[in-house]
XYZ file of C-alpha atoms in Angstrom:
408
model
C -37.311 -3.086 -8.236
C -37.812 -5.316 -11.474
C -41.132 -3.476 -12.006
C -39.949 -0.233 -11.510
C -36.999 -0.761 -14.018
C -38.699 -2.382 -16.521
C -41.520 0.467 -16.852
C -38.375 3.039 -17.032
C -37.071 1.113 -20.088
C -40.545 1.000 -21.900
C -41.175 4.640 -21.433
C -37.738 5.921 -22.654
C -38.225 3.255 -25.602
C -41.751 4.935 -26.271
C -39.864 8.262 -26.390
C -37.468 7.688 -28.580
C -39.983 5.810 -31.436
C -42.190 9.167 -30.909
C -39.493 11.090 -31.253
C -38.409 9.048 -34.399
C -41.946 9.395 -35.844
C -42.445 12.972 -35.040
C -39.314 14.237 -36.258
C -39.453 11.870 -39.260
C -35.855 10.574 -38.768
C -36.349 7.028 -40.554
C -32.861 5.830 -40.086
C -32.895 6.849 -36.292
C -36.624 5.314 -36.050
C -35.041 1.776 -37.730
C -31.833 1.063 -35.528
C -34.804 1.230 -32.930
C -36.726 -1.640 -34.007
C -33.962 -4.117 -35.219
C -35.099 -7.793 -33.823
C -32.670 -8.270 -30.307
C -31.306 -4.934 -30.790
C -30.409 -2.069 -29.050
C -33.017 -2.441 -26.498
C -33.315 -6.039 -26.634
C -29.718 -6.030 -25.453
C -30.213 -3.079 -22.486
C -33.242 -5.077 -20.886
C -33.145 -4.789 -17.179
C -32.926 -8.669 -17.467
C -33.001 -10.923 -20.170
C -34.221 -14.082 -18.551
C -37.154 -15.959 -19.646
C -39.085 -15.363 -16.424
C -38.590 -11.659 -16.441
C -39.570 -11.249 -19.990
C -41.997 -12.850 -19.396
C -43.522 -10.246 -16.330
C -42.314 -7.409 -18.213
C -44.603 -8.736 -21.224
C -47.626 -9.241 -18.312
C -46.877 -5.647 -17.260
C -47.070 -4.731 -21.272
C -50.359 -6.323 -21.601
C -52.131 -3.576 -19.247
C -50.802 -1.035 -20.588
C -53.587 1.358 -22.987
C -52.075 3.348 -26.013
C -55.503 5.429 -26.172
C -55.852 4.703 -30.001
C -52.327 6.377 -30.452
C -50.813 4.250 -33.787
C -47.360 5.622 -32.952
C -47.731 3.849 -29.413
C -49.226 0.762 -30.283
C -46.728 0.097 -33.050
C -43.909 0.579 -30.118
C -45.995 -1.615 -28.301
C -46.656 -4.487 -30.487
C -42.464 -3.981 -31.281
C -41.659 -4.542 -27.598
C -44.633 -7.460 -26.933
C -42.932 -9.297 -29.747
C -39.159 -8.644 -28.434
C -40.199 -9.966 -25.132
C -42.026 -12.953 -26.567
C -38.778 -13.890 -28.665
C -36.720 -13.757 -25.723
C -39.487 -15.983 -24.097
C -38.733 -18.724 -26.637
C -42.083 -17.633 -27.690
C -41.430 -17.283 -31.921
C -44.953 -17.950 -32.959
C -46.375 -15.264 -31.091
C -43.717 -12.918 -31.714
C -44.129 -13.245 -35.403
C -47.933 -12.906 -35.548
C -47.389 -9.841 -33.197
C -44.714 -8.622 -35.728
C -46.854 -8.756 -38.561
C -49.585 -6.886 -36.375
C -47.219 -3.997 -35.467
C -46.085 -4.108 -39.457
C -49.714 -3.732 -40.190
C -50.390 -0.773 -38.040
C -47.127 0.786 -39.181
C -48.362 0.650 -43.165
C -51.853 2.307 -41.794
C -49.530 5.527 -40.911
C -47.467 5.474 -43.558
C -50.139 5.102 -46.384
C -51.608 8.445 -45.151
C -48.290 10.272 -45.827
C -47.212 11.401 -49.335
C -43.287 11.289 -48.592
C -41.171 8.126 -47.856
C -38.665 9.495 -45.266
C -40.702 6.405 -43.310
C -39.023 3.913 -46.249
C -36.024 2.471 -44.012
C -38.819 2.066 -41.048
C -40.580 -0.110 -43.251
C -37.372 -2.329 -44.607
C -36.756 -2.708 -40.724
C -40.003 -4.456 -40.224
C -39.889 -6.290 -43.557
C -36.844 -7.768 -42.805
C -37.911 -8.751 -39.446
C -41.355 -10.416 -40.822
C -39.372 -12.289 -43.198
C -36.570 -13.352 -40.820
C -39.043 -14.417 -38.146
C -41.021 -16.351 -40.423
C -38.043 -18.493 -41.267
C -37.676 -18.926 -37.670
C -40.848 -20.203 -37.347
C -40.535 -22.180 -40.270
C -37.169 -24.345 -38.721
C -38.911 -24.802 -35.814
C -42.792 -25.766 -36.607
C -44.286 -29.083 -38.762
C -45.154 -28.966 -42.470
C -48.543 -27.160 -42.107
C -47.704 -24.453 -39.397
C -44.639 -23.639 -41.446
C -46.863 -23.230 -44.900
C -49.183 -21.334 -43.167
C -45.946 -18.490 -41.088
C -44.718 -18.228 -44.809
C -47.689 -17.669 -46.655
C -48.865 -14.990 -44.433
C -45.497 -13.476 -44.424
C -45.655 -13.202 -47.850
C -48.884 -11.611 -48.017
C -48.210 -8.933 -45.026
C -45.089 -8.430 -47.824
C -46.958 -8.264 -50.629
C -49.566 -5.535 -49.112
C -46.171 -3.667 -48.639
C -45.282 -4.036 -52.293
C -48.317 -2.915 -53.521
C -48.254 0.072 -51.394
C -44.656 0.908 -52.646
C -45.822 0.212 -56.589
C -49.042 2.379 -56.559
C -47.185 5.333 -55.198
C -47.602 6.810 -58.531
C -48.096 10.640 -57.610
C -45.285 11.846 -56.017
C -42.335 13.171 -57.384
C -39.258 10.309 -57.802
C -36.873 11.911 -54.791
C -39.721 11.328 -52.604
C -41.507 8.348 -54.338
C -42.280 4.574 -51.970
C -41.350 3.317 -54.954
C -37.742 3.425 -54.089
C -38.524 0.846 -51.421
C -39.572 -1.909 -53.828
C -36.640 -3.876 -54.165
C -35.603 -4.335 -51.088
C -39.342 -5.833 -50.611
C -38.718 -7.917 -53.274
C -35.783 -9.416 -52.353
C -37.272 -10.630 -49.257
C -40.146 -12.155 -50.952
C -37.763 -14.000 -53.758
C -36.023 -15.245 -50.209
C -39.681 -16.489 -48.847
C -40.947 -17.811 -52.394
C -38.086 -19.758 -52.888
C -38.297 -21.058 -49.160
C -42.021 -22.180 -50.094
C -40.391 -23.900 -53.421
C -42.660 -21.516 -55.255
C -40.588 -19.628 -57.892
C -43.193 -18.710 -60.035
C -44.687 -16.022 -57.829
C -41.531 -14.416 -58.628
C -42.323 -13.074 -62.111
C -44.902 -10.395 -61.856
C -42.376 -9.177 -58.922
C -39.658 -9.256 -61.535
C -41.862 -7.288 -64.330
C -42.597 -4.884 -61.847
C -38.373 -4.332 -61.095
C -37.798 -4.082 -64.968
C -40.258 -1.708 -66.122
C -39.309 0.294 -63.187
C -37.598 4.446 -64.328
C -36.119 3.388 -60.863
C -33.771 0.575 -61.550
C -30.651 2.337 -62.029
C -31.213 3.917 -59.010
C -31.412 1.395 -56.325
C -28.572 0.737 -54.137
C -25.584 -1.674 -55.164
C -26.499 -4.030 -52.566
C -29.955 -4.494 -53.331
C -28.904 -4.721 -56.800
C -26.663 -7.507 -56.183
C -29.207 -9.495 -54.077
C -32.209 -9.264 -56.897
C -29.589 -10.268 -59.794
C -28.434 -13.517 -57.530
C -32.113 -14.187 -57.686
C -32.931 -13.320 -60.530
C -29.929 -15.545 -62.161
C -31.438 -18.672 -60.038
C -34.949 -18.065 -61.363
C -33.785 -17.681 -64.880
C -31.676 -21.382 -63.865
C -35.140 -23.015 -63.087
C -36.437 -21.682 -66.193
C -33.835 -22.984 -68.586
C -32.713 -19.515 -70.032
C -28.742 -20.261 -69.273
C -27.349 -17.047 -70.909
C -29.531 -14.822 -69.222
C -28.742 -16.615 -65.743
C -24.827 -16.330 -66.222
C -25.245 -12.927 -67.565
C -27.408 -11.892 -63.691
C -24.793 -14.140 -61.830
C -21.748 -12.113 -63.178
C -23.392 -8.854 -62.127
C -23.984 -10.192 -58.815
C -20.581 -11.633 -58.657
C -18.665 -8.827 -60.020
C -20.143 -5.772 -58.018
C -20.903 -8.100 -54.765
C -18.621 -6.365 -51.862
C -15.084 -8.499 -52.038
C -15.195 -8.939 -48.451
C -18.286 -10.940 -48.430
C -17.004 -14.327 -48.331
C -20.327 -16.165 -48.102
C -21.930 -14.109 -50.134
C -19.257 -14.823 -53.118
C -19.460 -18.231 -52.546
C -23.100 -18.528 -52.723
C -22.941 -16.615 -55.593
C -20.115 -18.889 -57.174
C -22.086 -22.095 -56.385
C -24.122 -21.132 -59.278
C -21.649 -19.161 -61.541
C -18.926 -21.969 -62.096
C -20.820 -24.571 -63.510
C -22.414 -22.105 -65.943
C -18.512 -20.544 -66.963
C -17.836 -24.313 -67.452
C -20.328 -24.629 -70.083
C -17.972 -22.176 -71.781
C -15.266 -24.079 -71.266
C -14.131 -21.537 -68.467
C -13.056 -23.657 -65.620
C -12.280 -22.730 -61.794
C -8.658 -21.922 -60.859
C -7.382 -23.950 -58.205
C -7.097 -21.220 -56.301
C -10.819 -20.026 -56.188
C -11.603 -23.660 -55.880
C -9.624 -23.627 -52.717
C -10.364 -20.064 -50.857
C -14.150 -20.402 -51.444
C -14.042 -24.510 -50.780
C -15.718 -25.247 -53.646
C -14.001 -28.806 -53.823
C -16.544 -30.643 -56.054
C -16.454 -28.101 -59.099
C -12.418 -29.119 -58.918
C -13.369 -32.820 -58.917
C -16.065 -31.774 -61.648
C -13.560 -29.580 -64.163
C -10.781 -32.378 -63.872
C -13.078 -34.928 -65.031
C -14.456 -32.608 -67.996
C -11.059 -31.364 -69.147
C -9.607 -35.049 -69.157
C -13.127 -36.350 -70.336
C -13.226 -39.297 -67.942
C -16.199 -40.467 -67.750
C -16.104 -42.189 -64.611
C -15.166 -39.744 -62.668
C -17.463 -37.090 -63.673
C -20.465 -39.616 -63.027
C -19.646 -40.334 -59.949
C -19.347 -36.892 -58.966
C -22.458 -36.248 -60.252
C -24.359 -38.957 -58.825
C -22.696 -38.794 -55.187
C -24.436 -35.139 -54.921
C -27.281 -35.901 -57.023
C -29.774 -34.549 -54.319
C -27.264 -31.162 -53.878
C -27.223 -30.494 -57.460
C -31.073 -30.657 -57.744
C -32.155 -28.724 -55.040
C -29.970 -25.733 -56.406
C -31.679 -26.244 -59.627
C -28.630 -27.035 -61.142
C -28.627 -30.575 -62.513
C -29.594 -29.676 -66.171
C -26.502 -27.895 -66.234
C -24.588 -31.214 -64.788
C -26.420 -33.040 -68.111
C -24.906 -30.757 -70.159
C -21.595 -30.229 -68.528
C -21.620 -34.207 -69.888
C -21.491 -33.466 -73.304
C -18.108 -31.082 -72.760
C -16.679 -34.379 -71.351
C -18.008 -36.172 -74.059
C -16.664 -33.721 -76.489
C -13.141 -33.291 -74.599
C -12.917 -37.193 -74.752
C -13.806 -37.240 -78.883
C -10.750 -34.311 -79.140
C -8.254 -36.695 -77.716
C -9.605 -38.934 -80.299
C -9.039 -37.096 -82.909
C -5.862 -35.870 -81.991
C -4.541 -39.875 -81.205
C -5.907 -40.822 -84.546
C -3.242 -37.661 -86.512
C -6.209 -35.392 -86.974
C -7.612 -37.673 -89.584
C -10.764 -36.193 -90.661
C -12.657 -39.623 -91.380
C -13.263 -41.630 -87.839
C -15.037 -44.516 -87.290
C -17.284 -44.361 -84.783
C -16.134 -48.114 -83.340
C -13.323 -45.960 -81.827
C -15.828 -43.876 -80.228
C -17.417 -46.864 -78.690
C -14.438 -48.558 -77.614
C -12.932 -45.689 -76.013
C -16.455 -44.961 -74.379
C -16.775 -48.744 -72.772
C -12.793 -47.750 -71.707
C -13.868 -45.047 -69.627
C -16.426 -46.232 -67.674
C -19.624 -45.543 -69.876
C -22.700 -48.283 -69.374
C -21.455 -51.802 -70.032
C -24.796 -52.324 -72.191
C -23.555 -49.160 -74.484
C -24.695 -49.876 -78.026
C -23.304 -48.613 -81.087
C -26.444 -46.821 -82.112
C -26.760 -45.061 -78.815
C -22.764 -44.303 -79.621
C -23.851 -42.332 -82.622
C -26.418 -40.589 -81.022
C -24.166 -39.074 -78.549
C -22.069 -37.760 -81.641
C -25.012 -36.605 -83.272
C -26.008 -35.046 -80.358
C -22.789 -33.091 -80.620
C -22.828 -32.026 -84.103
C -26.456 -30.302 -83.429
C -25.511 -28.662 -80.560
C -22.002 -27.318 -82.352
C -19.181 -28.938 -80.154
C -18.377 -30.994 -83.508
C -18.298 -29.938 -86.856
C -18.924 -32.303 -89.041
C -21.477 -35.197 -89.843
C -21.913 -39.043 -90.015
C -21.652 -41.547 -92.524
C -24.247 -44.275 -91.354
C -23.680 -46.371 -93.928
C -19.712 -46.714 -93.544
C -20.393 -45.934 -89.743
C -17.884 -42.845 -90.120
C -17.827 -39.518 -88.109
C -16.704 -36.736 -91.270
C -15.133 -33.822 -89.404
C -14.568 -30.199 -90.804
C -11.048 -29.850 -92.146
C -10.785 -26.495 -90.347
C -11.308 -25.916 -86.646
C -13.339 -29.741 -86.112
C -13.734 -28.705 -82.610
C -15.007 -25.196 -82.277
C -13.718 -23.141 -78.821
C -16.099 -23.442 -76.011
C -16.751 -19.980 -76.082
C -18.401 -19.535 -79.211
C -21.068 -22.019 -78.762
C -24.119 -21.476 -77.146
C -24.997 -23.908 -74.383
């Protein structure tokens, strides 16, 4: 009875992907081959045991050479193998029925087959994470770097497609490609393969064209990758496209996308509202922004130290370094303000009020001047010191410049 079910489900699902193929219906051809979908779902039994003598049932089976056939079966081998707690084989079997699918659609000049191959992409990549969670050091290298070459192969067939006209060009499918390669690279702590991917998106006549969503996912990228490479305006500037055409009802998404965006609207002096702080529970950028504003000290290295690891694994800590200096600078305002705006300060006042809030107990007065050196050269104080009275000079007008005119 098993048997006879079974073969009835394999030969409607071979139907329906030649029917997908032959009729080019991409979209239709797609919702076929999402990982435990449709099918997966309408099994005749989803049990290990009977996946597993459906798959032994599979493995006799002869496609005859027919590609359309033997990508449905590969498809179907690796659905059966998943639900067999089987990932490693169903990912290498994936990546074989990916393979035989970019054979086909090399030989045809349209790309009606484009959301066919985002299917499988996404499926590659999402299986080799899989993998990756559940394997030691080595066998995890090894699933990612071959999913990122199976995706690469991809990319390159998408970028070369240089001859047909631009409604029918595989060149529409790039991004989405890349996205799921930023995903894998920065899995594999390997940013820099990101760049010639990122040339290739910017040089493209196509980039206006892509869809939002897409769009959104290579700018949250893109603003990390510009994080880890120091550029901090270019980073914000990819991170508030992300975050400002991201759909609203996305909640992780906008918080993922905040997690980088606040502490860079900081270094403008922009700080979280209590409210965002609270709907996207984003608790330590509250803790973070009181400390700054008030310019204690303390607080803000604490904070800083107690998610140390957190803050460098995001590639965020440089920014936590300089998010310093606005406390430092916040602290010096008070200062200023305490002492009647005087415009001559002595920098002993500096170094008291530095030891009062919590700075090292071996502080020196040198290092003291250093950080209000430091200040002056990077614009949050206008003014200069007198080393031989030991005297911070400020401007007359506007001593302390708004946040958002200086250039982090």
């Amino acid at each position: 009875m098993f048997a006879e079910k079974g073969l009835q489900f394999v030969d409607k699902f071979f139907t329906d992907v030649r029917s997908g193929w032959n009729f080019n219906e991409g979209r239709r051809l797609a919702e076929l081959l999402v990982l435990e979908g449709i099918y997966a779902r309408h099994r005749p039994s989803s049990t290990k045991e009977t996946s597993l003598a459906l798959l032994q049932q599979l493995e006799a089976l002869s496609v005859d050479g027919n590609a359309v056939d033997e990508m449905a079966l590969l498809f179907l081998k690796s659905q059966l193998q998943l639900n067999s707690d089987n990932v490693i084989d169903c990912f290498y079997t994936h990546v074989a029925c990916l393979q035989v699918f970019l054979k086909q659609m090399q030989s045809h000049k349209d790309n009606w087959a484009l959301p066919v191959m985002a299917r499988l992409v996404t499926n590659t990549r999402t299986l080799s994470f899989r993998c990756a969670d559940d394997s030691h050091s080595e066998q995890k290298d090894k699933v990612l770097e071959k999913a990122a070459d199976v995706l690469m192969h991809c990319f390159r067939i998408c970028c070369n497609d240089t001859r047909s006209e631009l409604r029918d060009t595989k060149r529409r499918g790039m991004l989405h490609i890349v996205n799921q390669l930023f995903k894998i690279y920065f899995r594999m702590n390997n940013t820099k393969l990101c760049r010639p991917l990122i040339r290739a998106i910017e040089g493209s006549n196509l980039k206006n064209d892509y869809s939002k969503d897409q769009l959104v996912t290579y700018k949250f990228f893109l603003g990390r990758i510009q994080l880890l490479e120091g550029d901090i305006q270019e980073a914000q500037s990819s991170l508030l496209f992300a975050f400002n055409h991201r759909h609203p009802s996305c909640y992780e998404n906008t918080r993922r996308v905040l997690n980088y965006l606040v502490p860079l609207r900081m270094l403008h002096g922009i700080m979280p509202s209590r409210y965002t702080i609270r709907k996207y529970n984003l608790g330590v950028y509250g803790i973070l922004a009181d400390a700054i504003k008030t310019g204690n000290l303390s607080s803000l290295r604490e904070i800083i130290e107690r998610n140390q690891l957190r803050f460098v694994s995001m590639g965020i800590f440089v920014v936590m370094e300089k998010l310093t200096l606005l406390a430092y600078r916040n602290l010096f305002k008070k200062i200023y303000s305490i002492m009647q705006q005087s415009h001559q300060l002595n920098v002993n006042v500096f170094y008291e009020a530095l030891k009062f809030c919590g700075h090292d107990d071996d502080l020196e007065m040198d290092e003291t001047e250093f950080i209000v050196a430091n200040l002056i050269s990077r614009g949050y104080i206008k003014g200069y010191i007198s080393h031989q009275h030991s005297t911070l000079v400020v401007s007359k007008q506007n001593p302390f410049p708004s946040l958002t005119t200086i250039r982090p």
